[in-house]
Coordinates of C-alpha atoms in Angstrom, one line a residue:
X1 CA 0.0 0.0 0.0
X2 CA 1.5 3.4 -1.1
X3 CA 0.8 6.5 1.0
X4 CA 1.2 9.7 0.9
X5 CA 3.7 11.4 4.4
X6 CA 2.9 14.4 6.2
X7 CA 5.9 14.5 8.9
X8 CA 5.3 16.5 11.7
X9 CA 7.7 17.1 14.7
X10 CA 6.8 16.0 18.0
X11 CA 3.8 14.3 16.9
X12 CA 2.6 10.6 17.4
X13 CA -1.1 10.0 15.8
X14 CA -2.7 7.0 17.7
X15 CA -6.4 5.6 16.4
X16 CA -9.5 7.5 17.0
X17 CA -7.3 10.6 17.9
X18 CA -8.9 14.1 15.9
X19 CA -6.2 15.9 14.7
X20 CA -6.9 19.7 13.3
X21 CA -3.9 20.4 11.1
X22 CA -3.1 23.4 9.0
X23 CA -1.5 22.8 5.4
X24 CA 0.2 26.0 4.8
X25 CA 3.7 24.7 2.5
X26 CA 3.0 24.2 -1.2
X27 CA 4.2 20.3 -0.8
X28 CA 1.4 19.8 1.5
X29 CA -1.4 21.7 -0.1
X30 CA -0.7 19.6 -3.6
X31 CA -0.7 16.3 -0.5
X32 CA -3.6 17.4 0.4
X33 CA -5.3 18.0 -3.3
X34 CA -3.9 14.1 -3.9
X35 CA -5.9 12.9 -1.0
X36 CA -8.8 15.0 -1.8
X37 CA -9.1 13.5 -5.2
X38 CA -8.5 9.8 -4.5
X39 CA -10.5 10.0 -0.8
X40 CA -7.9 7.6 0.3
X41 CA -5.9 8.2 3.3
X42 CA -2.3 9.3 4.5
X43 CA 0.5 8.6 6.9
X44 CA 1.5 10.6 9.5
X45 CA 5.1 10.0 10.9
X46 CA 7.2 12.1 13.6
X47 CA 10.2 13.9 12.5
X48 CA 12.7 12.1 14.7
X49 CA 15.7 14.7 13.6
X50 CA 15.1 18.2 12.6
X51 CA 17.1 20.0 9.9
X52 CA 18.9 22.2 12.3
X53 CA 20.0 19.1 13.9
X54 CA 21.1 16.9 10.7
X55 CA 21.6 17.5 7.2
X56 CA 20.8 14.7 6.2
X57 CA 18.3 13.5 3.7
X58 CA 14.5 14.4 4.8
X59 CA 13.6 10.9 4.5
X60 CA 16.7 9.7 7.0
X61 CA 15.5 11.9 9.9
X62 CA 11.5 10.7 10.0
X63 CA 10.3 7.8 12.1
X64 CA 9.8 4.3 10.1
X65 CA 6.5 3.8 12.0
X66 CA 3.4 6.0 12.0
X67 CA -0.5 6.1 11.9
X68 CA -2.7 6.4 8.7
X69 CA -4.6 9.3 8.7
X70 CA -8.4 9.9 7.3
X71 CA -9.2 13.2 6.0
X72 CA -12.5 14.5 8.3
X73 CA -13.0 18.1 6.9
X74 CA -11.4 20.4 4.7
X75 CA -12.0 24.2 4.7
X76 CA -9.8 26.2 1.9
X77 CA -8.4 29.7 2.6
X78 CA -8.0 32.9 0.2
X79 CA -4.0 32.2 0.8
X80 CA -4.4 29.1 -0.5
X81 CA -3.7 27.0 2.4
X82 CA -6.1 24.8 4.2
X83 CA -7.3 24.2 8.1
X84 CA -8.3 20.2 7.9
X85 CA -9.1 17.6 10.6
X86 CA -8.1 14.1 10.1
X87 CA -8.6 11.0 12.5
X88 CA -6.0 8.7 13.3
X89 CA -6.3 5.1 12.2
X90 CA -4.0 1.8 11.7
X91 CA -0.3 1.7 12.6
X92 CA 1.5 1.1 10.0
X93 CA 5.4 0.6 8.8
X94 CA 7.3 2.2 6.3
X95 CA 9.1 -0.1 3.8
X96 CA 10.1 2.1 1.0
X97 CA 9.9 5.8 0.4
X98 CA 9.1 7.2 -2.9
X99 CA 10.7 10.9 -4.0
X100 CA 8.2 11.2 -7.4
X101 CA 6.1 13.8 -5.6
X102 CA 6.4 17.2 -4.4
X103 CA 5.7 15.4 -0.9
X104 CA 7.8 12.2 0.6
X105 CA 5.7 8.7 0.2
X106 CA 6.3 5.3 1.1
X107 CA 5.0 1.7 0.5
X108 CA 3.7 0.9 3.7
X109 CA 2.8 -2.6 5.7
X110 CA -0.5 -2.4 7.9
X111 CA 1.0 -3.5 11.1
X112 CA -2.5 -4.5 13.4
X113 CA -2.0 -5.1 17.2
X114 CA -1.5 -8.7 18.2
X115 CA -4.1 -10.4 20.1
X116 CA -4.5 -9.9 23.7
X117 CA -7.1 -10.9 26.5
X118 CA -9.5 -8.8 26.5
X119 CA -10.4 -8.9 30.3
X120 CA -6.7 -7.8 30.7
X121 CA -6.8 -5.0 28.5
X122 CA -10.3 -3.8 30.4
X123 CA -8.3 -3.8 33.8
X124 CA -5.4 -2.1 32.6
X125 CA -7.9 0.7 30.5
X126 CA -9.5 1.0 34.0
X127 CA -6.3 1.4 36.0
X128 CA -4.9 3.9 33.7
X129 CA -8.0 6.0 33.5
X130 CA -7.8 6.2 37.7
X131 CA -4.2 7.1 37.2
X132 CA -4.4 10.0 35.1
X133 CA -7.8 11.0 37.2
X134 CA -5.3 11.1 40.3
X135 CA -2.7 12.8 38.3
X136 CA -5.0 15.6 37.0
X137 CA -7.8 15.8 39.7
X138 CA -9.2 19.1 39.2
X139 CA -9.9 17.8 36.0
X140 CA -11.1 14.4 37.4
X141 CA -14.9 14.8 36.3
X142 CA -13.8 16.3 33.1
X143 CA -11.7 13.7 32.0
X144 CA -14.3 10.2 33.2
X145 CA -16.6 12.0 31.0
X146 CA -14.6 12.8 28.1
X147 CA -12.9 9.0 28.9
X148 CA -13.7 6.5 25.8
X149 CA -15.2 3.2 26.8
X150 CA -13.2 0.8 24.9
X151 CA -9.6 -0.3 26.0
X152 CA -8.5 1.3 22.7
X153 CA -9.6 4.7 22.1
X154 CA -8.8 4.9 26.2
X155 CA -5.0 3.8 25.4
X156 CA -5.0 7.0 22.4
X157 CA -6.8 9.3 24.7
X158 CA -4.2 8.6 28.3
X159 CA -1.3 8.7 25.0
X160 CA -2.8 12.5 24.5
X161 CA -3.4 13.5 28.0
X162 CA -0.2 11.9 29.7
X163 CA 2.7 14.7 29.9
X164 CA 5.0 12.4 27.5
X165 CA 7.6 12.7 25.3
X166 CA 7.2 12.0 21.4
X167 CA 9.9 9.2 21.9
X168 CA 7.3 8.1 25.1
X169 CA 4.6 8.2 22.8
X170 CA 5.8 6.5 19.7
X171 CA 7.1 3.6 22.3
X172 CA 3.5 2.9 23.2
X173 CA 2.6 3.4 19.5
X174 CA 5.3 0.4 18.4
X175 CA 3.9 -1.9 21.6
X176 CA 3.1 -5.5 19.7
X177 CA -0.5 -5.8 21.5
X178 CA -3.7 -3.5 23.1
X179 CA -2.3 -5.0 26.3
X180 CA 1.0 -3.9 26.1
X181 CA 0.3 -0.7 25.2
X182 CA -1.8 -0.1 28.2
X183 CA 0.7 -1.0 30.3
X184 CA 3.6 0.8 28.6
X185 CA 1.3 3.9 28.9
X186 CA 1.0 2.8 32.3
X187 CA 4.7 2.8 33.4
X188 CA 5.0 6.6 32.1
X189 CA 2.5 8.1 34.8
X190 CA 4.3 9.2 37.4
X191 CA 4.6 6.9 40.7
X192 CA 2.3 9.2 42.8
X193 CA -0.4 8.8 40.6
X194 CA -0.6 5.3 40.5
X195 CA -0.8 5.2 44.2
X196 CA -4.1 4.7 45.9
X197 CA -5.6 7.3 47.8

């Protein structure tokens, strides 16, 4: 599956996750025309080295794993650029770029989350939902309501809402099952927080 890349520093896209975005470079705004006319998706990956850290090639300094990304809305400006929201979908895994386009692209391999038990993963999802509550009280009502139900969208939202690094974030990203990623999310919150009251 071919995609098209929009690299963005600091920024790990997990499923579920809205993302509002604003396409502003003329490689991004013919990325985004592309999309628009085939309605397929693209890949978001994390620039893991800037260019005022590296000179190397573009394609050398951006993460090998990231999340497809599904174009939600679109609004076009007078300038030309665009204000779009996406939603985060399946993790995938770069096997080849491509430099035919204004824009980087890649074959990419769908890389689904293993297996894991389900019970498990509702446990951890529960555990890690009290953790951030007792991290973030004042926001404690806030953040059960705004909470997802399933073990999944709860591991994205704690991913957003956890004061993590990108290289935190795109470790939980890479974990091989739901389960893992729970708990990986899980070892970041801060030891207070995981203490009962």
């Amino acid at each position: 599956m071919r995609v098209p890349l929009f690299p963005l520093p600091k920024l790990v896209l997990f499923p579920g996750v809205l993302l509002p975005l604003y396409v502003f470079e003329p490689r991004y705004r013919a990325l985004l025309a592309d999309v628009q006319a085939s309605g397929g998706p693209f890949g978001i990956v994390r620039i893991v080295v800037s260019s005022e850290e590296s000179d190397r090639p573009f394609h050398e300094r951006v993460s090998r794993v990231g999340t497809l990304a599904s174009l939600r809305q679109a609004q076009g400006h007078e300038d030309g650029t665009s204000t779009i929201l996406v939603t985060g979908g399946e993790r995938f895994e770069i096997e080849r770029f491509h430099f035919d386009q204004p824009y980087l692209s890649a074959d990419v391999r769908l890389w689904p989350l293993e297996g894991s038990d389900a019970e498990v993963e509702r446990v951890s999802a529960s555990e890690l939902l009290s953790a951030l509550i007792r991290l973030r009280p004042e926001e404690g009502e806030a953040l059960r309501r705004a909470a997802p139900s399933e073990p999944l969208l709860l591991a994205s939202f704690a991913a957003a809402s956890l004061p993590l690094t990108p290289e935190q974030r795109e470790d939980a990203l890479r974990a091989p099952t739901l389960g893992d990623r729970l708990d990986v999310l899980l070892g970041y919150v801060p030891r207070e927080a995981k203490l009962l009251n």
